[in-house]
Tab-separated table of C-alpha atoms and ligand atoms in Angstrom:
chain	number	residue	atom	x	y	z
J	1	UNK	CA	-26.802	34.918	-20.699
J	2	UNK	CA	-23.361	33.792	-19.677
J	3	UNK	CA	-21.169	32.824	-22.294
J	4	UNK	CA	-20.590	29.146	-21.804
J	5	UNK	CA	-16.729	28.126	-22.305
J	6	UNK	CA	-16.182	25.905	-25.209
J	7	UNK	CA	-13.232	23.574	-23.718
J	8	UNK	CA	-13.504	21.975	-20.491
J	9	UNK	CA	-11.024	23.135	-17.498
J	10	UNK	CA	-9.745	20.070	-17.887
J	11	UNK	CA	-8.818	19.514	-21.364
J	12	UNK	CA	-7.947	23.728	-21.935
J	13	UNK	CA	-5.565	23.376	-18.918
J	14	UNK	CA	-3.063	20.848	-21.026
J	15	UNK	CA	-0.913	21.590	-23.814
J	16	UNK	CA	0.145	19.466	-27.132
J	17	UNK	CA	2.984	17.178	-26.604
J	18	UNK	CA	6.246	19.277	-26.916
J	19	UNK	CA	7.656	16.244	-28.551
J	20	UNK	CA	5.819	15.497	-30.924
J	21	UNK	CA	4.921	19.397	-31.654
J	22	UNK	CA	8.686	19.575	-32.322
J	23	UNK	CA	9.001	16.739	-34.331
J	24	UNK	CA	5.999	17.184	-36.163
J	25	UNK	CA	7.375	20.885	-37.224
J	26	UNK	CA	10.995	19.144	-38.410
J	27	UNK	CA	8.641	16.820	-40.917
J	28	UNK	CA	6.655	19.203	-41.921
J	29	UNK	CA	9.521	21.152	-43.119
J	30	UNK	CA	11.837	17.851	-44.236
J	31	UNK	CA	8.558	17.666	-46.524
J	32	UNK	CA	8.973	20.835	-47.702
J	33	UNK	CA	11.885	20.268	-49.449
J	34	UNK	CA	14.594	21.603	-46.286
J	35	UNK	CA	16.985	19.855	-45.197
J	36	UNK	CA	16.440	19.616	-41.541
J	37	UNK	CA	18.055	17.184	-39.367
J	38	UNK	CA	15.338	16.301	-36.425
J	39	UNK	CA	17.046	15.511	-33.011
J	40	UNK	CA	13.453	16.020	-32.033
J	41	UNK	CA	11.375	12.403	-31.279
J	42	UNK	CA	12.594	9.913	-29.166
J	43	UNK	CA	11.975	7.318	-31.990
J	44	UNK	CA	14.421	4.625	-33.102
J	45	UNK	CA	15.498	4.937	-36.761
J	46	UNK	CA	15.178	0.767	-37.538
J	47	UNK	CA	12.844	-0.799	-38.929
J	48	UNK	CA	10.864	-3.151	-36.327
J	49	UNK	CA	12.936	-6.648	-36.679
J	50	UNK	CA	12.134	-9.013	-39.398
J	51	UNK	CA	10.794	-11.657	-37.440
J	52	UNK	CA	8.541	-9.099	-35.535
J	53	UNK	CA	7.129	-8.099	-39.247
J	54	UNK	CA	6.454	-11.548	-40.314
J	55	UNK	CA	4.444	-12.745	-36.800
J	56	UNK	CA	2.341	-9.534	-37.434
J	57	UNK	CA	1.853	-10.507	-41.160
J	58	UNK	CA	0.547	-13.827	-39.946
J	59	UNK	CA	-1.391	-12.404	-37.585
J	60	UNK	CA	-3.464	-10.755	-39.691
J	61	UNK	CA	-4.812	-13.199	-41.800
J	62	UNK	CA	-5.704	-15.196	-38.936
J	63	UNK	CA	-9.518	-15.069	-38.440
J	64	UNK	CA	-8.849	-15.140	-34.713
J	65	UNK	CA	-6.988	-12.141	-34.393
J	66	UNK	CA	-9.739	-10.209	-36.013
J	67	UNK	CA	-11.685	-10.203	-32.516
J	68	UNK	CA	-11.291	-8.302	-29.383
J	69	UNK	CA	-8.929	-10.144	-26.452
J	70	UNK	CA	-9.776	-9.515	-23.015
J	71	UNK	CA	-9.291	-5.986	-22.130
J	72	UNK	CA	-6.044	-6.378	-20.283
J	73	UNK	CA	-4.578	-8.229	-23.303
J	74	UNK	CA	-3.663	-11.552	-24.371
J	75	UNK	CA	-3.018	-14.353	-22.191
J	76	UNK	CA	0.150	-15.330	-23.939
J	77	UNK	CA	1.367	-11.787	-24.307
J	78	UNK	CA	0.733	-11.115	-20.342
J	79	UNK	CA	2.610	-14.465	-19.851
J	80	UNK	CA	5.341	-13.122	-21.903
J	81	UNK	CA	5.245	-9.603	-19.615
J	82	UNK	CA	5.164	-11.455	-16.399
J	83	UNK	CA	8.509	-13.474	-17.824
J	84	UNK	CA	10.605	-10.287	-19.068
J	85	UNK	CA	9.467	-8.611	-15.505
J	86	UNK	CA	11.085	-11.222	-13.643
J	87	UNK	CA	14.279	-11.332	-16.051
J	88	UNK	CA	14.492	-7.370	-16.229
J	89	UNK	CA	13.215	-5.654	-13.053
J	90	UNK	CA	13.731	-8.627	-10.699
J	91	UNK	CA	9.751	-8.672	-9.822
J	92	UNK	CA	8.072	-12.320	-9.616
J	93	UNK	CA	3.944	-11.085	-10.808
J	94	UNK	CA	1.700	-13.241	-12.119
J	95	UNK	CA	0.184	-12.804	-15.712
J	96	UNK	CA	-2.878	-11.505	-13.977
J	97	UNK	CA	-0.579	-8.762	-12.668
J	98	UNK	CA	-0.318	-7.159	-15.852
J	99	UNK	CA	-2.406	-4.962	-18.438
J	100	UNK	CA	-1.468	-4.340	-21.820
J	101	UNK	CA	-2.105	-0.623	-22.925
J	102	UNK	CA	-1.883	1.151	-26.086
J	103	UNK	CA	1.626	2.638	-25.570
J	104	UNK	CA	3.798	3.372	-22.648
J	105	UNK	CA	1.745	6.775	-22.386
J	106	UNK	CA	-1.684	4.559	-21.841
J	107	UNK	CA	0.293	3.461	-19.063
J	108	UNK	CA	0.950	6.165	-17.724
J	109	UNK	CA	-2.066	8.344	-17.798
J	110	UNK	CA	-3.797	4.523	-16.159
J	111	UNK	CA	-1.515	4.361	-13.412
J	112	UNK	CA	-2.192	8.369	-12.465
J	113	UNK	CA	-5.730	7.534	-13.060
J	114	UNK	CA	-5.531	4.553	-10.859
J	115	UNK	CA	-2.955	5.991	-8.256
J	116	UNK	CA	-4.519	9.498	-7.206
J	117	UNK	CA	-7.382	11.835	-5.756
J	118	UNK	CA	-8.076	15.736	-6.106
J	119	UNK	CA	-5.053	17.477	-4.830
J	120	UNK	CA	-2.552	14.399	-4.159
J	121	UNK	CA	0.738	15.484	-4.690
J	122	UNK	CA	3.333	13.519	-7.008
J	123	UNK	CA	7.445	14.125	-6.624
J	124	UNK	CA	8.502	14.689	-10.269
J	125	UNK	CA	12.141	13.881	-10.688
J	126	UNK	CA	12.941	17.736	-13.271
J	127	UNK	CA	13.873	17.474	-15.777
J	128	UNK	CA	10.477	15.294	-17.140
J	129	UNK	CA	9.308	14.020	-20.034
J	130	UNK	CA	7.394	16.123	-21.304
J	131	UNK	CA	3.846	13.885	-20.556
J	132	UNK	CA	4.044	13.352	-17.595
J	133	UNK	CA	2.596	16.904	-15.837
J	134	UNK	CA	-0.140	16.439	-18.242
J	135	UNK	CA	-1.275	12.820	-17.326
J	136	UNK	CA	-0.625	13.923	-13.369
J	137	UNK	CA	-3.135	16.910	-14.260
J	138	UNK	CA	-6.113	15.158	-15.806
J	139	UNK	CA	-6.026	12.155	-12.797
J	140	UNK	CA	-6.364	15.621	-10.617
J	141	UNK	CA	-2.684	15.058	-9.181
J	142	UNK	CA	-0.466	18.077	-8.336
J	143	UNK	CA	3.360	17.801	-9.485
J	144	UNK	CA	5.709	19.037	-7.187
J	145	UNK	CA	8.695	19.128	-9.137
J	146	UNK	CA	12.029	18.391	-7.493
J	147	UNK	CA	14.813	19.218	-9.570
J	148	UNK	CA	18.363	17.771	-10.327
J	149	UNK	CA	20.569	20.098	-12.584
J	150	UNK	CA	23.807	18.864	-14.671
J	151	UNK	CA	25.496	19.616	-11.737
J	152	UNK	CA	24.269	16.452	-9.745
J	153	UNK	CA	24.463	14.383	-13.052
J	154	UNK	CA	20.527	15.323	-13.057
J	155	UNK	CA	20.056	12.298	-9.977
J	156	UNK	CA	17.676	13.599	-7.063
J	157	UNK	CA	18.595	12.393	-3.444
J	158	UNK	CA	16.515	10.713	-0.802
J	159	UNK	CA	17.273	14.406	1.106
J	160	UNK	CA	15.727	16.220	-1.810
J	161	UNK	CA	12.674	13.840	-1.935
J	162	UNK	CA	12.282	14.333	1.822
J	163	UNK	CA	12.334	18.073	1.221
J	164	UNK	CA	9.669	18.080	-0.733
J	165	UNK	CA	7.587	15.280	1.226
J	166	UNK	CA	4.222	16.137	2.647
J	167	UNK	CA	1.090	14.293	4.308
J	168	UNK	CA	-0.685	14.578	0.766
J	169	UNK	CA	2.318	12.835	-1.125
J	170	UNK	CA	0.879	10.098	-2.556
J	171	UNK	CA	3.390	8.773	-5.247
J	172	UNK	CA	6.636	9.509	-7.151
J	173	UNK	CA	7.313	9.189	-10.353
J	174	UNK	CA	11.041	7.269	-10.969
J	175	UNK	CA	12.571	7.279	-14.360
J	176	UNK	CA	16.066	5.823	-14.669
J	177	UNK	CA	17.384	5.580	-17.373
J	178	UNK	CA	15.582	9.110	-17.837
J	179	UNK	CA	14.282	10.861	-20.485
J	180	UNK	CA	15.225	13.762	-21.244
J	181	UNK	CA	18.349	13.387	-19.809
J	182	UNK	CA	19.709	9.880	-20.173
J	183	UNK	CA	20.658	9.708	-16.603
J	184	UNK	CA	20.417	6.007	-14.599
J	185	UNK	CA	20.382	6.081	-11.058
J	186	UNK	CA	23.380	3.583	-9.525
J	187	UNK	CA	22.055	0.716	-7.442
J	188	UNK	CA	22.584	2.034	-4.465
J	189	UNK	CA	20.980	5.055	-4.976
J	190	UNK	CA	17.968	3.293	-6.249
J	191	UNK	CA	17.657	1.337	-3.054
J	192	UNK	CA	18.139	4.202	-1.511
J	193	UNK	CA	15.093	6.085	-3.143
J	194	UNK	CA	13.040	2.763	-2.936
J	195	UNK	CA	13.729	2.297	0.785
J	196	UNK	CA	12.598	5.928	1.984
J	197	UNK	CA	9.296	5.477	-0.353
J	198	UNK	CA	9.014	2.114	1.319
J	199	UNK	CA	9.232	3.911	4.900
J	200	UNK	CA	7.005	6.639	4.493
J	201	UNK	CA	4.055	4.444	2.370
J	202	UNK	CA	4.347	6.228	-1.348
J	203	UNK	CA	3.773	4.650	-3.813
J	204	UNK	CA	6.059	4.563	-7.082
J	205	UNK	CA	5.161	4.543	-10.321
J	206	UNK	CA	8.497	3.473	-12.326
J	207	UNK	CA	8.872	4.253	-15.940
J	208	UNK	CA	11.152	1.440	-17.367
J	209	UNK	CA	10.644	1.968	-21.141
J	210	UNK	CA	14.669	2.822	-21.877
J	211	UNK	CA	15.788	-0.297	-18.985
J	212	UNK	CA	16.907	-2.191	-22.246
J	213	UNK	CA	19.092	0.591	-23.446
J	214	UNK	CA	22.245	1.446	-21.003
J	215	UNK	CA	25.691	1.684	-22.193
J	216	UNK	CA	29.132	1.678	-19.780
J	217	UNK	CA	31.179	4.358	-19.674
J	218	UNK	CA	32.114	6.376	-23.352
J	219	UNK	CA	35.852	6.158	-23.241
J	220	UNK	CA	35.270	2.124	-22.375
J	221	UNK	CA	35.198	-0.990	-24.124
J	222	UNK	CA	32.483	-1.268	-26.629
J	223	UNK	CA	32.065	-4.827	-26.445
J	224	UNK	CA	31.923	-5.268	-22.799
J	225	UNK	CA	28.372	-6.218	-21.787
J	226	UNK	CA	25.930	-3.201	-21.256
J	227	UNK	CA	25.462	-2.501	-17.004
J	228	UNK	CA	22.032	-2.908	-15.834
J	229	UNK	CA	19.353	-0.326	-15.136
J	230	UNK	CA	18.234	-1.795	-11.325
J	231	UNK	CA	14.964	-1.756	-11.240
J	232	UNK	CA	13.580	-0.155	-7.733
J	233	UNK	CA	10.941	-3.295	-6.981
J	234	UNK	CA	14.165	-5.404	-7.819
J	235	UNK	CA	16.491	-3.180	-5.827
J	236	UNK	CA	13.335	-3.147	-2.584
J	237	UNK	CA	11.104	-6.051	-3.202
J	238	UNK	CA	8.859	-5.250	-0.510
J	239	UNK	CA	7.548	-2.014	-2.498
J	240	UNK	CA	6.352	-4.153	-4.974
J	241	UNK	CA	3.004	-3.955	-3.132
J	242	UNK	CA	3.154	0.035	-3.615
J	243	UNK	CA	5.140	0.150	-7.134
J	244	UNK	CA	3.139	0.491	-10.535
J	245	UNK	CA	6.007	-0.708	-13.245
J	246	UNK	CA	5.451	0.832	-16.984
J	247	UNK	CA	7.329	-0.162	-20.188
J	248	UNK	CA	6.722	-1.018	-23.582
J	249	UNK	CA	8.271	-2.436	-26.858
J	250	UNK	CA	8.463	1.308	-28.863
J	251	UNK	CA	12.149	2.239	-28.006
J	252	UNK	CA	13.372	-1.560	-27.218
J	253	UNK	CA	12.225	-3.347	-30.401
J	254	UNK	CA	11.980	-0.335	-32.745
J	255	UNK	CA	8.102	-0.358	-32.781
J	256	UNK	CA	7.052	3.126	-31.844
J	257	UNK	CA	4.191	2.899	-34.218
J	258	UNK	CA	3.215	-0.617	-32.668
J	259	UNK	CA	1.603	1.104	-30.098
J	260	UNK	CA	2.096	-1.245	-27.420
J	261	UNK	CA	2.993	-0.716	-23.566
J	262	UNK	CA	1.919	-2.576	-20.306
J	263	UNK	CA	1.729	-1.808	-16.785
J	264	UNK	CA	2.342	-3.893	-13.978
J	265	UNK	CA	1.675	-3.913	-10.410
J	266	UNK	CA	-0.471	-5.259	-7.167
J	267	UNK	CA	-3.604	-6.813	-8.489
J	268	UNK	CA	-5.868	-4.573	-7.062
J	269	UNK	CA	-4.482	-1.572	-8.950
J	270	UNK	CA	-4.164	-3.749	-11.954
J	271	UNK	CA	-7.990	-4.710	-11.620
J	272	UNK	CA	-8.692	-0.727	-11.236
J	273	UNK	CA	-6.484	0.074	-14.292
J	274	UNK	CA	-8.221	-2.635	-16.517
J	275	UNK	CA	-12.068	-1.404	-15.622
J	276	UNK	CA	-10.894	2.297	-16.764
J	277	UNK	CA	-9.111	0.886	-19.903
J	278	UNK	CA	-12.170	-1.426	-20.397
J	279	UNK	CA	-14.306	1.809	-20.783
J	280	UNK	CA	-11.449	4.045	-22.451
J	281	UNK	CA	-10.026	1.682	-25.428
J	282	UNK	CA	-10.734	-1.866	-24.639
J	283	UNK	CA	-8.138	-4.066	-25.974
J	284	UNK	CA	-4.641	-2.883	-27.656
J	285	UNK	CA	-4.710	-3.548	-31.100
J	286	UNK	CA	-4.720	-7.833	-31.589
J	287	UNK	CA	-2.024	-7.887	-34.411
J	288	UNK	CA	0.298	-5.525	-32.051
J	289	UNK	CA	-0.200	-7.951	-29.175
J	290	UNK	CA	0.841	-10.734	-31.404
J	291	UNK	CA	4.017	-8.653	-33.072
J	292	UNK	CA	4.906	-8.014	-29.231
J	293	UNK	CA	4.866	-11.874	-28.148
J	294	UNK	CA	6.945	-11.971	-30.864
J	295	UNK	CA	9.380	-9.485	-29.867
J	296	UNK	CA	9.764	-10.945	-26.469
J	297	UNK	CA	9.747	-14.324	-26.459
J	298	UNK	CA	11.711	-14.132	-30.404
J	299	UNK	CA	15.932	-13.583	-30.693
J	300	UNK	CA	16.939	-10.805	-29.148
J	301	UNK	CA	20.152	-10.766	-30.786
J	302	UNK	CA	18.305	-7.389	-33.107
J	303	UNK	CA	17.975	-5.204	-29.733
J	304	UNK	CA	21.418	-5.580	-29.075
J	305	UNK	CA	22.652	-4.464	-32.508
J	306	UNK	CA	20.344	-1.585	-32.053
J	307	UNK	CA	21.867	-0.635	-28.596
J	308	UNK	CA	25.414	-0.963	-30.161
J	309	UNK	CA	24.377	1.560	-32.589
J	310	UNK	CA	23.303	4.052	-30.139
J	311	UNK	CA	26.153	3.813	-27.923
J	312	UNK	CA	28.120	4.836	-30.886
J	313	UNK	CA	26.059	8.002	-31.986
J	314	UNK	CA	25.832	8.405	-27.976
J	315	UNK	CA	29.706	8.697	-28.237
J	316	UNK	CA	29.848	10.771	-31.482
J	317	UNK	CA	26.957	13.072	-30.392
J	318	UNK	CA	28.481	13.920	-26.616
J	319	UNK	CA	32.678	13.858	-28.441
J	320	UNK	CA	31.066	16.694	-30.370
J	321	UNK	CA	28.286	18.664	-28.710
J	322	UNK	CA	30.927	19.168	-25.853
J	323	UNK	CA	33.277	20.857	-28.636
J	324	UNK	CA	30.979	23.675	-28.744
J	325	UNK	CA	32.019	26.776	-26.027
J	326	UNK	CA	28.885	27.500	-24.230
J	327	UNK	CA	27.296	23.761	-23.765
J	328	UNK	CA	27.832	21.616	-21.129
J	329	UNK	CA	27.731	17.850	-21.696
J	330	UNK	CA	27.016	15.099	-19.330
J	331	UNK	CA	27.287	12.163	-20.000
J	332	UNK	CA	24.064	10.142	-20.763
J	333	UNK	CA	24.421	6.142	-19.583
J	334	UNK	CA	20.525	5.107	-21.335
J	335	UNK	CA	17.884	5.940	-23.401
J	336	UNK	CA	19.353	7.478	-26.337
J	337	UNK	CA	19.050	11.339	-25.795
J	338	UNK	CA	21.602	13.657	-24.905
J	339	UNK	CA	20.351	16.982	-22.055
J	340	UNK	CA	23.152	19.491	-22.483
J	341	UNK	CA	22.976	22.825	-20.112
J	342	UNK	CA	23.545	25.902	-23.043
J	343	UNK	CA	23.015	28.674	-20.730
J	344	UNK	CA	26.145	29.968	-21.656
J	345	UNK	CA	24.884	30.365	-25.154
J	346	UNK	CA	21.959	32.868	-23.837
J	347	UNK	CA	22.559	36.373	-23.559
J	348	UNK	CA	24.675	36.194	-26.876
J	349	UNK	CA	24.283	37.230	-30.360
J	350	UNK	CA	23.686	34.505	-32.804
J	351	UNK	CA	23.216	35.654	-36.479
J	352	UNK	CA	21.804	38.734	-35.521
J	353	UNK	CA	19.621	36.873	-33.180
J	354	UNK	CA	19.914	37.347	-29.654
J	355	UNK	CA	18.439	34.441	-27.759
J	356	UNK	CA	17.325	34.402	-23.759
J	357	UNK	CA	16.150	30.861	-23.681
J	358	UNK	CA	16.028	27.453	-24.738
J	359	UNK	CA	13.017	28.140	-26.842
J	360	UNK	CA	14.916	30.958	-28.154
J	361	UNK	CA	17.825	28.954	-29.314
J	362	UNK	CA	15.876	25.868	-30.266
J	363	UNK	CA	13.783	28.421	-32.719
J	364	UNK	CA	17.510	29.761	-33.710
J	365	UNK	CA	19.227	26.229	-34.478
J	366	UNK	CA	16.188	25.373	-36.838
J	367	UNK	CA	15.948	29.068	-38.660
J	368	UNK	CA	19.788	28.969	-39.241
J	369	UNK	CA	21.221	25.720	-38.781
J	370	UNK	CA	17.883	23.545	-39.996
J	371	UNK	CA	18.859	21.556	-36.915
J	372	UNK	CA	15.555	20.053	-34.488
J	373	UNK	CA	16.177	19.401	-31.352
J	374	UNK	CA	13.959	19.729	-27.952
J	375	UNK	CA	14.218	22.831	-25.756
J	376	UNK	CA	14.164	22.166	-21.922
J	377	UNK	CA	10.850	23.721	-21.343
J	378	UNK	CA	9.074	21.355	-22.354
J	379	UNK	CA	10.971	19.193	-19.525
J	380	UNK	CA	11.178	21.932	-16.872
J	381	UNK	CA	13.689	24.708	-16.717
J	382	UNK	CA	15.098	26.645	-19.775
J	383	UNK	CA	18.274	26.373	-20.418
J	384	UNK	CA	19.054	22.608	-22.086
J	385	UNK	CA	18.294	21.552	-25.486
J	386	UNK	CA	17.089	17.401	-25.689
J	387	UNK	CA	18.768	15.815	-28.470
J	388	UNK	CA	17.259	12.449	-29.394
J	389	UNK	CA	20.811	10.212	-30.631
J	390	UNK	CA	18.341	7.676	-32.490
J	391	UNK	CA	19.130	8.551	-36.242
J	392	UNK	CA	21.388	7.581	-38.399
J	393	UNK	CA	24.936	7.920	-37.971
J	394	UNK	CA	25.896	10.237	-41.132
J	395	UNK	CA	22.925	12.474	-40.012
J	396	UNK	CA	23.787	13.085	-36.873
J	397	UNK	CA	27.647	13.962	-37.106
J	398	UNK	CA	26.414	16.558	-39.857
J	399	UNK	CA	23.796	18.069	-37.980
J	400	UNK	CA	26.478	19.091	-34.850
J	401	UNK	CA	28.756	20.656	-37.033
J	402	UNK	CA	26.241	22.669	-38.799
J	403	UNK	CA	26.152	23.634	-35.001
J	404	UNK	CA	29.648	23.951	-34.513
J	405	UNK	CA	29.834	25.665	-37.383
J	406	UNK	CA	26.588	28.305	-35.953
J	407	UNK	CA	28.403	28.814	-32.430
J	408	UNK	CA	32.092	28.589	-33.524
X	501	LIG	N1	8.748	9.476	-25.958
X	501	LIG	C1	9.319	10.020	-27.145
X	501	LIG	C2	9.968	11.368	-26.884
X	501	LIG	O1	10.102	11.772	-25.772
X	501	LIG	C3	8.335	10.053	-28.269
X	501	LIG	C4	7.479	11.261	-28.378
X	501	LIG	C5	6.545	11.387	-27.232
X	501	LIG	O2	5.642	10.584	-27.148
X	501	LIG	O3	6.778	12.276	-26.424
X	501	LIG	O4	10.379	11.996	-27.815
């Protein structure tokens, strides 16, 4: 008798989340009584705004909110999505238009789901967060990366896209601003990207989770007003009819643990979405949905001391990463994470250590330094380290000289 395998293709064919493996390994340690400093998750240091708190807190006791909503959320909540889509990515949809999903990574893995057959190929912007591969995988996708090194400010161009363009390209995947690398596309270059997707009928799925967190240039004015993050439906309306928009409250509003994303896009992909999540997790949690009306429809004065913040640890963390010989620094303009190239770090001895990768050195910088921080294969190529700019100020200065102090 055959043996039979235990895992399915499927599932043995994707790997933990490098992310949270990462971070997860930093805790475990912090816990253990070392004192690691984690540039590992992608997870704002606040706690979720007051007002948030207290609309969850009278959520709960409200017999109401102890029942399921529709699948696709609550009415007032998809109101409140519709609103902030128009406001932020320049796209009138309707409430209708909209499903709320547990997380921006519901989202995600829905609109792959949704989007794609056996063997249609998706243009992956590389670097990647680290999901995204996986998500492409399970809807039976094939990622065809296209790849956008420090030297190009990690930005791919409509020639690159081309390139890589073939009769089974069904969608691309456009991040901006980008994680892992903090990169925003300019305006032009979005309606650049938007147009040729436009032309050739592929459809976009846009991850807009970090659109609320861009920051001018770093030797500018602090106070000016933070530049926008053009959304491509905003920068080509007409692709709104082939253009999937994902984005949640985690890194805007400090509620990572909330558990709340949304998708939106053309109604019949919305109305495909909702059956699967109908089947998968029904509704999002009801006292989430409620804490996330809040958050959008509350002051929003909170988000913008939050963005402050990082744009001054953004500062700090790329002043002094770039003060280390061997790393090279561009400069991130969103998200909060910082994607230096450290290839000239490989090939070197380190502590009697003599590392030949990022996984190397990200292995090295926690054994001697007790510093976390992301190495670039979980995003692509080796060769960059992710550093997440989202903890506390004190924290974060010491943690790069304990690297200064490693490679000086
Ligand atoms: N998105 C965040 C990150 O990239 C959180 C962890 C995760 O879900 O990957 O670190």
């Amino acid at each position: 008798m055959t043996e039979k395998p235990r895992l399915s293709a499927r599932i043995a064919a994707i790997a933990e989340s490098a992310t949270l493996k990462v971070d997860a390994k930093a805790k475990a340690l912090q816990a253990e009584g070392r004192p690691v400093i984690s540039y590992a998750a992608g997870e704002p240091d606040f706690a979720t705004p007051e007002h948030i708190v207290e609309a969850a807190l009278a959520a709960v006791r409200d017999p109401k909110n102890h029942r399921y909503t529709p699948a696709a959320g609550l009415p007032d909540l998809r109101e409140a999505i519709a609103a902030k889509t128009a406001r932020d990515s320049g796209l009138e949809a309707s409430a209708s238009q909209v499903v709320v999903t547990n997380g921006g990574k519901q989202a995600v893995y829905q609109a792959f789901q949704t989007l794609l057959d056996d063997g249609d190929e998706v243009l992956v912007p590389t670097p990647y967060w680290t999901t995204y591969p996986e998500a492409i995988k399970l809807a039976g996708g094939r990622q065809v990366d296209v790849f956008a090194g420090a030297d190009q400010g990690y930005l791919v161009t409509v020639d690159q896209l081309e390139a890589a363009r073939t009769e089974r390209t069904k969608a691309l995947l456009f991040v901006s601003p980008s994680n892992p690398t903090g990169a925003v596309y300019s305006p032009e270059q979005v309606r650049e990207i938007g147009e040729w997707a436009l032309e050739h009928g592929i459809f976009v799925v846009a991850d807009e989770i970090y659109q609320n967190l861009t920051y001018g240039p770093i030797d500018g004015d602090a106070d000016a007003p933070a530049p926008r993050a053009v959304s491509i439906v905003e920068a080509v309306p007409a692709l709104a009819e082939q253009a999937i928009l994902v984005n949640g409250v985690a890194k805007t509003y400090a509620m990572t643990g909330w558990r709340l994303g949304w998708m939106v896009g053309p109604a019949d992909l919305m109305k495909g979405a909702a059956n699967l999540q109908s089947h998968l997790t029904s509704n999002v949690s009801n006292i989430s949905q409620r804490a996330a009306l809040a958050a959008l429809t509350g002051p929003q004065e909170p988000v913008e001391q939050m963005r402050r913040a990082f744009d001054r640890r953004r500062r700090t963390i790329v002043a002094e990463l770039s003060k280390i010989d061997g790393f090279t620094v561009p400069v991130p303009e969103g998200a909060f994470y910082v994607y230096p190239d450290m290839t000239g770090l490989l090939g070197r001895e380190w502590g009697g250590v003599t590392p030949s990768s990022s996984l190397e050195l990200a292995d090295l910088i926690l054994d001697q330094a007790e510093v976390a921080a992301v190495p670039g294969e979980a995003f692509g190529p080796s060769g960059y380290l992710r550093f997440s700019y989202a903890l506390g100020d004190e924290a974060l200065l010491e943690g790069v000289q304990r690297l200064q102090r490693l490679f000086g």
